[in-house]
C-alpha positions as MATLAB code, in Angstrom:
seq = 'MKKCLSLLSVILFMSVIGANAQSDWKELFNGKNLRGWEVLNGHAPYDVEDGMIVGTSVTKSPNTFLTTKKEYANFILEYDMKMDEGLNSGVQIRSHSNKDYNNGRVHGPQVECEDSKRAWAGGIYDEARKGWRYPLDYNPEAKDAFKKGEWNTFKVVAFDHHIMTWVNGVPASNLVEEDIETGFIALQVHSIGNNKALEGKKIRWKNIRLKEITERDFEEYKKMEAPEVSYLKNQLTERERTDGWELLWDGETTRGWRGAKLDHFPKDGWSINDGILKVHASGGDESANGGDIVTQKQYADFILIVDFSITKGANSGIKYFVDTELNKGEGSSIGCEFQILDDEHHPDAKLGVEGNRTMASLYDLIKANGYEYNPHLPREKYVNGYDKWNRAMIVVNGKKVQHFLNGIKVVEYERDTPMWRALVAYSKYSKWPDFGEYEKGNILLQDHGNEVEFKNIKIKEISQ';
ca = [
     -34.978   66.539  127.772;
     -36.389   63.657  127.542;
     -37.818   63.438  130.639;
     -39.526   66.737  129.522;
     -41.026   65.916  126.507;
     -42.508   62.038  128.351;
     -44.134   64.233  131.036;
     -45.746   66.461  128.015;
     -46.600   63.452  125.960;
     -48.459   62.088  129.132;
     -49.909   65.828  129.987;
     -51.296   65.984  126.453;
     -52.770   62.230  125.915;
     -54.546   63.023  129.383;
     -55.672   66.753  128.136;
     -57.027   64.180  124.879;
     -58.753   61.513  126.644;
     -60.331   64.211  128.778;
     -61.602   66.024  126.297;
     -62.931   63.147  124.807;
     -64.946   61.974  128.054;
     -66.721   65.815  128.318;
     -67.416   65.144  124.234;
     -69.423   62.079  125.225;
     -71.825   64.663  126.422;
     -74.829   65.492  123.684;
     -76.461   68.630  124.401;
     -80.624   67.784  123.662;
     -81.286   71.549  123.635;
     -79.251   74.184  121.663;
     -80.538   77.049  123.598;
     -81.808   78.661  120.792;
     -84.426   76.787  119.177;
     -86.060   73.678  118.974;
     -84.243   71.878  116.335;
     -84.138   68.129  116.635;
     -87.774   68.182  118.170;
     -91.283   67.643  117.567;
     -94.676   68.179  119.598;
     -97.061   64.991  119.899;
    -100.495   64.390  120.639;
    -101.661   67.676  122.668;
    -101.377   71.501  121.653;
    -100.020   73.362  124.574;
     -97.034   75.652  123.436;
     -93.357   75.002  123.676;
     -90.912   78.305  123.395;
     -87.233   79.168  123.623;
     -86.823   81.967  125.825;
     -83.361   83.222  127.825;
     -81.636   79.769  126.436;
     -85.022   77.723  128.600;
     -87.743   75.750  126.506;
     -90.886   76.920  128.143;
     -94.095   74.628  128.195;
     -97.416   76.540  128.857;
    -100.657   74.859  130.300;
    -103.905   75.533  128.156;
    -107.491   74.152  128.734;
    -108.974   71.692  126.362;
    -106.003   70.178  125.414;
    -104.491   66.492  126.137;
    -101.312   66.023  127.628;
     -98.591   67.274  125.376;
     -95.179   65.930  124.575;
     -91.779   67.730  123.285;
     -90.066   64.732  121.572;
     -86.554   64.347  120.442;
     -86.544   63.153  116.391;
     -83.801   60.444  117.812;
     -83.759   57.364  120.347;
     -81.672   56.226  123.073;
     -81.390   52.713  124.964;
     -78.494   53.193  127.334;
     -77.952   56.653  128.867;
     -77.190   59.078  131.469;
     -79.868   62.082  131.124;
     -78.646   65.105  133.174;
     -81.381   68.226  132.928;
     -82.527   71.338  135.137;
     -86.378   71.870  135.605;
     -88.742   74.335  137.335;
     -92.209   74.070  137.528;
     -95.033   77.047  138.540;
     -97.287   75.593  141.440;
     -99.940   73.556  141.479;
     -98.708   71.596  137.769;
     -97.866   68.136  137.268;
     -95.353   67.444  134.404;
     -92.172   64.847  133.778;
     -89.651   63.662  131.574;
     -90.487   60.619  129.058;
     -87.395   58.218  128.564;
     -87.296   55.237  126.280;
     -90.540   56.384  125.096;
     -92.744   55.448  121.960;
     -95.678   56.829  119.650;
     -96.982   54.199  117.149;
     -99.768   54.501  115.310;
    -101.218   51.280  116.268;
    -101.053   52.194  120.084;
    -104.070   54.331  121.339;
    -103.740   56.192  118.187;
    -100.210   57.552  118.572;
    -100.343   58.456  121.974;
     -97.012   58.710  123.690;
     -96.223   55.889  126.390;
     -93.531   54.488  128.505;
     -91.798   55.297  131.410;
     -91.312   58.956  132.507;
     -89.337   60.789  135.611;
     -92.524   62.332  137.538;
     -92.232   65.846  138.556;
     -94.925   66.912  141.042;
     -95.430   69.636  143.875;
     -98.451   67.751  145.659;
     -98.532   66.563  148.968;
     -97.775   62.869  148.098;
     -94.136   64.375  147.105;
     -93.334   61.883  144.441;
     -90.799   63.917  142.196;
     -88.110   61.200  141.115;
     -90.635   58.592  140.856;
     -91.291   56.561  137.923;
     -94.588   56.519  136.360;
     -95.350   54.379  132.813;
     -97.428   56.455  131.122;
    -100.478   55.582  129.194;
     -99.014   51.727  129.690;
     -98.250   50.192  132.837;
     -98.887   53.263  135.398;
     -96.812   53.841  138.655;
     -93.438   51.569  138.691;
     -92.045   53.636  141.334;
     -93.829   55.739  143.523;
     -91.841   57.616  146.238;
     -93.694   55.456  149.090;
     -90.840   52.932  148.302;
     -88.018   55.535  149.067;
     -89.762   58.180  151.490;
     -86.681   59.345  152.273;
     -86.157   61.107  148.872;
     -89.771   62.834  149.043;
     -88.134   66.127  150.419;
     -85.527   66.446  147.961;
     -87.614   68.470  145.188;
     -87.654   72.447  146.142;
     -91.256   73.770  144.730;
     -91.296   76.765  142.720;
     -87.177   76.596  142.372;
     -84.788   75.183  139.796;
     -84.305   71.606  140.360;
     -81.929   69.104  138.542;
     -82.581   65.428  137.796;
     -80.364   63.030  136.749;
     -81.659   59.603  134.951;
     -79.219   56.663  134.633;
     -80.606   53.887  132.297;
     -78.487   50.677  131.438;
     -80.306   47.304  130.186;
     -83.110   46.726  132.613;
     -81.904   49.469  135.292;
     -83.948   53.006  135.847;
     -82.478   55.336  138.310;
     -82.999   58.969  139.216;
     -81.711   61.228  141.277;
     -83.204   64.675  142.300;
     -80.978   67.269  143.611;
     -78.304   64.493  143.846;
     -80.688   62.628  146.307;
     -81.327   59.260  145.140;
     -84.964   59.056  144.221;
     -85.942   55.591  141.824;
     -84.473   52.032  141.707;
     -86.381   50.315  139.550;
     -85.262   46.734  137.403;
     -87.718   46.853  134.419;
     -88.902   43.351  132.606;
     -88.242   44.972  129.170;
     -85.349   46.685  127.565;
     -86.500   49.367  125.412;
     -85.483   52.055  122.767;
     -87.051   55.337  122.895;
     -87.068   58.943  122.855;
     -87.165   61.650  125.584;
     -89.950   63.747  125.636;
     -90.951   66.852  127.830;
     -94.445   66.818  129.016;
     -96.788   69.602  129.561;
     -99.736   67.838  131.283;
    -103.167   67.855  130.900;
    -105.146   70.438  133.233;
    -108.554   69.574  131.745;
    -110.625   73.024  131.829;
    -109.327   74.162  135.120;
    -109.079   77.900  134.329;
    -106.614   78.100  137.373;
    -103.670   76.399  136.204;
    -103.979   78.142  132.625;
    -100.984   80.037  131.645;
     -98.973   78.436  134.015;
     -95.292   77.160  132.776;
     -92.526   74.744  133.113;
     -89.036   75.618  132.344;
     -86.125   73.197  131.215;
     -82.360   74.078  130.768;
     -79.187   72.178  130.528;
     -80.655   69.385  129.150;
     -77.613   66.558  127.881;
     -77.551   63.194  127.519;
     -74.543   60.610  127.531;
     -74.238   56.939  125.896;
     -73.108   54.501  128.110;
     -71.586   51.108  128.149;
     -71.616   48.620  131.039;
     -68.012   49.948  132.216;
     -69.735   53.386  132.871;
     -72.713   51.459  134.283;
     -70.480   49.946  137.063;
     -70.508   52.933  139.386;
     -74.273   52.571  139.745;
     -74.789   49.145  140.751;
     -74.435   50.303  144.418;
     -77.293   52.475  144.263;
     -78.923   53.617  147.356;
     -82.558   53.967  147.016;
     -84.238   50.985  147.385;
     -84.270   48.245  144.534;
     -87.575   47.727  142.629;
     -87.772   44.303  140.134;
     -90.244   43.352  137.248;
     -87.888   40.736  135.651;
     -90.184   37.996  134.708;
     -90.053   35.409  137.382;
     -86.333   36.403  138.244;
     -84.469   37.565  141.056;
     -81.337   40.156  140.757;
     -78.554   39.612  142.333;
     -79.598   42.572  145.165;
     -82.585   40.490  145.841;
     -80.821   37.045  145.991;
     -78.132   38.713  148.719;
     -81.034   40.603  151.210;
     -82.924   37.165  151.133;
     -85.723   36.638  148.713;
     -86.507   33.682  146.986;
     -89.107   32.831  143.929;
     -91.999   31.043  145.436;
     -93.102   30.069  141.922;
     -90.560   29.191  139.329;
     -92.575   30.576  136.370;
     -91.998   27.353  134.911;
     -93.236   24.220  136.872;
     -96.207   23.527  140.062;
     -92.898   22.498  142.121;
     -93.569   23.833  145.513;
     -97.740   24.485  145.282;
    -100.429   21.636  145.494;
    -104.225   21.821  145.358;
    -105.587   23.547  148.923;
    -107.612   20.203  149.042;
    -105.501   17.887  147.343;
    -101.775   16.315  148.222;
    -100.638   17.206  144.265;
    -101.872   20.038  141.802;
    -105.123   20.496  140.177;
    -104.845   18.545  136.958;
    -107.634   21.243  135.455;
    -108.485   24.700  136.105;
    -105.372   26.091  136.151;
    -102.335   26.016  133.125;
     -98.627   27.513  132.834;
     -97.399   29.341  129.700;
     -95.219   31.609  128.922;
     -94.099   32.324  132.890;
     -97.706   32.954  133.329;
    -100.229   30.862  135.909;
    -103.536   31.267  135.135;
    -106.364   30.454  136.797;
    -109.208   30.060  134.503;
    -112.938   31.388  134.093;
    -115.528   28.418  134.970;
    -118.425   30.307  136.000;
    -118.089   32.577  138.943;
    -118.336   29.984  141.733;
    -115.739   29.834  144.915;
    -113.160   26.985  144.446;
    -115.676   24.588  142.035;
    -113.174   24.019  139.119;
    -109.752   23.334  139.892;
    -109.860   24.941  143.313;
    -107.391   26.996  145.581;
    -104.053   26.469  145.009;
    -101.677   26.654  148.158;
     -97.845   26.674  148.849;
     -96.731   23.539  150.359;
     -94.624   25.075  152.928;
     -96.409   27.176  155.940;
     -95.058   30.851  156.613;
     -95.070   33.275  159.545;
     -93.015   36.650  158.813;
     -92.559   37.773  155.139;
     -92.627   39.852  153.006;
     -95.015   38.354  149.740;
     -94.920   39.908  146.220;
     -97.649   38.640  143.564;
     -98.054   40.243  140.158;
    -101.445   39.858  138.910;
    -103.654   40.889  135.966;
    -107.664   40.452  136.262;
    -110.272   40.220  133.579;
    -113.369   42.614  133.587;
    -115.761   41.477  136.146;
    -112.995   39.213  138.233;
    -112.702   37.737  141.526;
    -109.960   36.138  143.421;
    -107.489   36.500  146.328;
    -104.415   35.878  147.605;
    -104.705   34.270  151.216;
    -102.114   34.181  154.051;
    -102.617   32.136  157.790;
    -104.222   29.721  155.605;
    -105.407   26.319  157.516;
    -105.877   24.046  154.759;
    -107.852   21.305  157.377;
    -110.057   23.810  158.102;
    -113.293   23.663  155.494;
    -113.255   20.541  154.089;
    -116.320   21.366  152.581;
    -117.325   23.102  149.551;
    -115.700   26.737  148.955;
    -112.138   28.068  149.581;
    -109.836   27.291  152.433;
    -109.952   29.442  154.923;
    -106.991   32.717  155.801;
    -107.158   36.164  155.720;
    -107.314   37.925  152.555;
    -105.334   40.468  149.662;
    -108.923   40.717  148.010;
    -108.481   41.100  144.056;
    -111.656   42.171  142.422;
    -112.902   44.117  139.693;
    -114.435   47.278  141.712;
    -116.472   48.553  139.050;
    -118.315   45.361  137.844;
    -118.472   42.532  140.519;
    -121.025   42.698  142.894;
    -118.918   41.517  145.532;
    -117.737   45.395  145.784;
    -120.941   46.642  146.769;
    -121.367   43.765  149.744;
    -119.710   43.541  153.280;
    -119.549   46.634  155.231;
    -118.314   50.100  154.070;
    -116.222   48.601  150.570;
    -114.109   46.079  152.882;
    -114.640   43.527  150.211;
    -113.084   45.762  147.313;
    -109.290   45.402  145.726;
    -106.699   45.196  148.187;
    -109.195   45.125  151.268;
    -108.541   42.590  153.789;
    -111.596   40.729  152.941;
    -114.725   41.103  155.130;
    -112.371   43.016  157.300;
    -110.669   46.214  156.458;
    -111.492   48.472  153.755;
    -108.251   49.439  151.523;
    -107.331   52.642  151.881;
    -107.668   52.314  155.596;
    -110.285   52.325  158.393;
    -111.893   54.957  160.610;
    -109.758   54.077  163.657;
    -106.212   54.329  161.973;
    -106.623   57.780  160.076;
    -102.834   57.803  159.055;
    -103.219   54.975  156.202;
    -102.712   56.483  152.788;
    -104.901   58.774  150.708;
    -105.771   56.740  147.404;
    -105.098   53.338  145.861;
    -103.787   53.264  141.947;
    -105.431   50.073  140.157;
    -104.555   49.295  136.572;
    -106.866   48.360  134.414;
    -108.268   44.737  132.471;
    -105.278   42.782  131.012;
    -102.858   45.229  133.101;
    -100.320   44.034  136.077;
    -100.912   45.033  139.256;
     -98.458   44.580  141.963;
     -99.667   42.972  145.386;
     -97.287   43.373  148.830;
     -98.207   42.091  151.934;
     -96.027   42.115  154.897;
     -96.274   40.013  157.807;
     -93.978   41.309  160.798;
     -95.320   39.722  164.342;
     -98.977   41.199  165.277;
     -98.891   44.010  162.486;
     -99.607   43.424  158.762;
     -99.918   45.707  155.744;
    -101.204   45.398  152.378;
     -99.695   47.218  149.223;
    -101.281   47.748  146.111;
     -98.704   49.067  143.411;
     -96.692   50.236  145.907;
     -98.848   52.698  147.896;
     -99.685   50.785  151.265;
    -103.610   50.501  151.586;
    -104.178   48.272  154.687;
    -102.497   47.737  158.213;
    -103.614   46.339  161.231;
    -102.842   44.177  164.296;
    -103.451   40.318  164.704;
    -104.452   39.247  168.586;
    -105.909   42.451  169.741;
    -109.338   43.550  171.436;
    -109.996   45.459  167.786;
    -109.141   42.367  165.665;
    -111.295   40.303  167.683;
    -114.210   42.833  167.354;
    -113.911   42.975  163.322;
    -113.696   39.103  163.089;
    -116.558   38.850  165.051;
    -118.755   40.974  162.851;
    -117.191   39.306  159.814;
    -117.795   36.215  157.700;
    -115.049   34.390  159.790;
    -116.530   34.683  163.177;
    -116.990   31.163  163.239;
    -113.985   29.837  162.841;
    -111.662   29.595  166.253;
    -108.592   32.192  166.565;
    -109.518   33.170  162.739;
    -105.976   35.216  161.525;
    -104.060   34.692  164.836;
    -102.545   31.166  163.667;
     -98.283   31.282  163.682;
     -98.266   30.404  160.356;
     -99.476   29.128  157.774;
    -100.162   28.059  153.818;
    -100.310   30.829  151.275;
    -102.973   30.674  148.612;
    -103.920   31.880  145.765;
    -107.636   31.525  144.944;
    -109.691   30.233  142.362;
    -113.161   32.163  142.110;
    -114.103   31.058  138.936;
    -113.020   33.851  137.051;
    -109.898   34.464  134.873;
    -106.840   35.905  136.644;
    -103.086   35.317  135.495;
    -100.354   35.856  138.233;
     -96.085   36.059  137.775;
     -93.551   37.443  140.417;
     -94.567   35.691  143.058;
     -91.633   36.091  145.402;
     -91.449   36.131  149.522;
     -88.561   37.221  151.535;
     -88.804   35.708  155.174;
     -88.076   37.885  158.327;
     -86.275   36.717  161.266;
     -87.750   37.649  164.582;
];
């Protein structure tokens, strides 16, 4: 009898535990009305139909958001979503609407939903603020997970710096953000401008539920399979360290860097403050103030990441395969250059050949977004505005080199080929022997006389 009672006690205890675990989930939508939600920014309507929230596209409206009145920081969010053809939408998390920010415009991380050719549903876009944080070009295997015109199940895990997403059970995004935020959840009906063809099309949501979590709950997600993309300020994640990444700049000192034409770091023209490395404005001349800075070490095959922020009209660059023994005179040291430029306001954008001096281009050689001889490069480039951060990534693997801007590949080429030498022959680099074909070289940040800021400078050397 005692054994039976003990067994019954265990069963009852486990039942209570299971019930409590289930009760941790909160239904954000009661299936009947929009209690607990409010509409912000636009005037697209949200209605409740057959246990679903239905948003309808209207012309002449900005983005419209249906937001929770409660805010959340660490949670698992699940929802089902179905979208009519041709629309763009998403679900905001940890988001905000403040009177002192853009007249109350909703801003913050958004889990993307779209049916376009780029297929980024499940990617993470920072609405009205930081731009694309995790386009699915970081994780192409997830692009086929979203089913057009059908119900799709999204899962989002947000804990401390981490934001992770799944689409129909497929790992999509694995983002590590610089800041930890608390904010509302919001459903988006995207603006369609005056496009009458999209007017009246609908987006539907159901089964919207959320569970607030602790560090213990997050343990099972630490080995998330999607590639990790981190914006931690001048820090490496545990996964980055394991994968062989190193900080190329420590965020505090000049250790590892010197002037391109000096044996020490420049005394003027550069400053370090609050984890930001800044080259100061000095009239727009090339390497005429503090001068370029280079790594003391040389690199051959690598993945380089540099976050940068430009001011209006700014010009700068990230160079690689730099030989500081060339060009001992005025001007910048010589090397292949990832161009940093305000395409709209700096005159250099209109010089060169067919835009090969614009942002993220291989300066004076290949225009960002591809070149006529390589039609397979991506469609468009995304540039965040003044005083906002952009991410440059340069991948060198043997003769093959790629430029990425904000996660999108915009340039691809091979060195040491007849095509390469033809490009060089018709560029400003024609006078430098074997330009771009050195086995290794310094990495350089350019002083072009305009204010530009840098952070999160990190590198992973590739073994051949």
